[in-house]
Coordinates of C-alpha atoms in Angstrom, one line a residue:
M51 CA 0.0 0.0 0.0
L52 CA 1.5 3.3 -1.1
V53 CA -0.3 6.1 0.7
G54 CA 0.3 9.8 0.3
P55 CA -0.9 13.1 -1.2
N56 CA -1.0 13.9 -4.9
G57 CA 2.3 14.2 -6.7
V58 CA 4.7 12.6 -4.2
G59 CA 5.7 9.7 -6.5
K60 CA 3.3 6.8 -5.5
T61 CA 2.7 5.9 -9.2
M62 CA 6.4 6.0 -10.0
C63 CA 7.2 3.7 -7.0
A64 CA 4.5 1.3 -8.1
C65 CA 5.8 1.2 -11.7
N66 CA 9.3 0.6 -10.4
L67 CA 8.0 -2.3 -8.2
G68 CA 6.3 -3.8 -11.3
Y69 CA 9.5 -3.3 -13.4
Q70 CA 11.6 -5.1 -10.7
A71 CA 9.1 -7.9 -10.5
V72 CA 9.3 -8.4 -14.3
L73 CA 13.1 -8.3 -14.2
A74 CA 12.9 -11.0 -11.5
G75 CA 10.8 -13.2 -13.8
H76 CA 7.4 -12.5 -12.4
T77 CA 4.3 -11.4 -14.3
A78 CA 3.0 -7.9 -13.5
L79 CA 0.1 -5.8 -14.6
F80 CA -0.4 -2.0 -13.9
I81 CA -3.8 -0.4 -14.2
T82 CA -5.6 2.6 -12.8
A83 CA -8.5 1.9 -10.5
G84 CA -10.8 3.8 -12.8
N85 CA -9.9 1.7 -15.8
L86 CA -10.0 -1.5 -13.9
L87 CA -13.4 -0.9 -12.3
G88 CA -14.9 0.7 -15.4
E89 CA -13.9 -2.3 -17.5
L90 CA -15.3 -4.8 -15.0
A91 CA -18.5 -2.9 -14.4
A92 CA -19.1 -2.6 -18.2
L93 CA -19.3 -6.3 -18.7
D94 CA -22.8 -7.5 -19.4
S95 CA -22.5 -11.2 -18.9
D96 CA -21.5 -13.3 -15.9
S97 CA -19.1 -15.4 -18.1
A98 CA -17.4 -12.3 -19.4
L99 CA -17.0 -11.0 -15.9
R100 CA -15.6 -14.3 -14.6
R101 CA -13.1 -14.3 -17.5
K102 CA -12.0 -10.7 -16.9
L103 CA -11.7 -11.3 -13.1
R104 CA -9.5 -14.4 -13.9
H105 CA -7.4 -12.1 -16.2
Y106 CA -6.8 -9.6 -13.4
A107 CA -6.3 -12.3 -10.8
A108 CA -3.6 -14.1 -12.8
P109 CA -0.5 -11.8 -12.7
D110 CA 2.0 -12.5 -9.9
L111 CA 1.8 -8.8 -9.1
L112 CA -1.2 -6.5 -9.8
L113 CA -0.6 -2.8 -9.4
I114 CA -3.8 -0.8 -8.9
D115 CA -3.2 2.9 -9.2
E116 CA -5.2 5.9 -7.9
V117 CA -7.7 4.3 -5.6
G118 CA -9.4 7.3 -3.9
Y119 CA -9.2 9.9 -6.7
L120 CA -12.7 9.1 -7.9
S121 CA -15.9 7.9 -6.1
Y122 CA -17.4 4.6 -7.1
S123 CA -20.7 2.8 -6.7
N124 CA -21.5 -0.2 -4.6
R125 CA -21.1 -2.4 -7.7
H126 CA -17.5 -1.1 -8.2
A127 CA -16.7 -1.8 -4.5
D128 CA -18.1 -5.3 -4.9
L129 CA -16.0 -5.9 -8.0
L130 CA -12.8 -4.7 -6.3
F131 CA -13.6 -6.8 -3.3
E132 CA -14.1 -9.8 -5.5
L133 CA -10.8 -9.3 -7.2
V134 CA -8.9 -8.7 -4.0
S135 CA -10.5 -11.7 -2.5
R136 CA -9.4 -13.9 -5.4
R137 CA -5.8 -12.7 -5.0
Y138 CA -5.8 -12.7 -1.2
Q139 CA -2.9 -14.7 0.3
H140 CA -2.1 -16.1 -3.2
K141 CA -0.7 -13.2 -5.2
S142 CA 0.8 -9.8 -4.5
T143 CA -1.2 -6.6 -5.0
V144 CA 0.1 -3.0 -4.8
V145 CA -2.4 -0.2 -4.3
T146 CA -1.7 3.5 -4.5
T147 CA -4.1 5.9 -2.8
N148 CA -4.2 9.5 -1.8
R149 CA -6.8 8.7 0.9
A150 CA -6.4 7.4 4.5
F151 CA -8.2 4.1 4.9
A152 CA -10.7 5.8 7.2
E153 CA -11.8 7.8 4.2
W154 CA -12.4 4.9 1.9
G155 CA -16.1 5.1 2.9
E156 CA -16.2 8.3 0.8
V157 CA -14.6 6.5 -2.2
F158 CA -17.1 3.7 -2.0
P159 CA -20.1 5.3 -0.3
N160 CA -22.7 3.0 1.2
A161 CA -20.7 -0.1 0.2
A162 CA -21.0 -2.8 2.8
C163 CA -17.7 -4.5 1.8
V164 CA -15.3 -1.6 2.3
V165 CA -14.2 -2.7 5.8
S166 CA -13.6 -6.3 4.5
L167 CA -11.8 -4.9 1.4
I168 CA -9.4 -2.9 3.6
D169 CA -9.0 -5.8 6.0
R170 CA -7.8 -8.1 3.1
L171 CA -5.6 -5.4 1.6
M172 CA -4.0 -4.6 5.0
H173 CA -3.4 -8.2 6.2
R174 CA 0.3 -8.8 5.8
A175 CA 0.7 -5.5 3.9
E176 CA 3.6 -3.1 4.0
V177 CA 2.0 0.4 4.2
V178 CA 4.4 3.0 2.8
R179 CA 3.3 6.5 3.7
I180 CA 4.9 9.0 1.4
D181 CA 4.9 12.6 2.6
G182 CA 6.2 15.7 0.9
A183 CA 5.4 18.3 -1.6
S184 CA 4.1 17.5 -5.0
Y185 CA 6.9 17.2 -7.5
R186 CA 4.6 18.6 -10.2
A187 CA 4.0 21.8 -8.1
K188 CA 7.8 21.9 -7.4
E189 CA 8.6 21.7 -11.1
A190 CA 6.0 24.4 -11.9
E191 CA 7.5 26.7 -9.3
E192 CA 11.0 26.1 -10.7
R193 CA 9.8 26.8 -14.3
D194 CA 8.1 30.0 -13.0
A195 CA 11.3 31.1 -11.3
L196 CA 13.3 30.4 -14.4
R197 CA 10.9 32.4 -16.6
K198 CA 11.0 35.3 -14.2
A199 CA 14.8 35.2 -14.2
E200 CA 14.9 35.1 -18.0
R201 CA 12.5 38.1 -18.2
A202 CA 14.5 40.0 -15.7
A203 CA 17.7 39.3 -17.7
K204 CA 16.1 40.5 -20.9
A205 CA 14.5 43.6 -19.4
P206 CA 17.7 45.7 -19.0
A207 CA 19.0 44.8 -22.5
S208 CA 15.8 46.0 -24.1
R209 CA 15.8 49.2 -22.0
S210 CA 19.3 50.0 -23.1
R211 CA 18.5 49.4 -26.8
K212 CA 15.5 51.8 -26.4
A213 CA 17.7 54.4 -24.7
A214 CA 20.3 54.2 -27.5
R215 CA 17.8 55.1 -30.2

């Protein structure tokens, strides 16, 4: 479980874990929670749903990114619970989230399985809490400072040209 605010590198850490798993000879699959749950919920037959659940249950490492960025229905919560239950104690699952587990009730409002879902994810889990400022915000601030410095450097040169005329 990689937990932290937006922009601190949870996704990058998850991708790196997946990459290292593949290098070690394991199978890995990375998917966002929105894509995973949207794809599962869109299936219209039980047989198609069972096949797709088997597909997501199969990799040695499943990396589910961005749980908590969107809100989901009870059906989505049930589908995630089903997938996590199939993998529970058999295969590794990495989840990135920007929400504390106490807030998952807001992600899956009115879903009865949220406590059981968190319980299965947390059992034997390593919870890595990543704190810090958003690297995106930091990069934006650095770009802004660079632009201001470039403008300041150009300003005296343009003033001196105007004065020479």
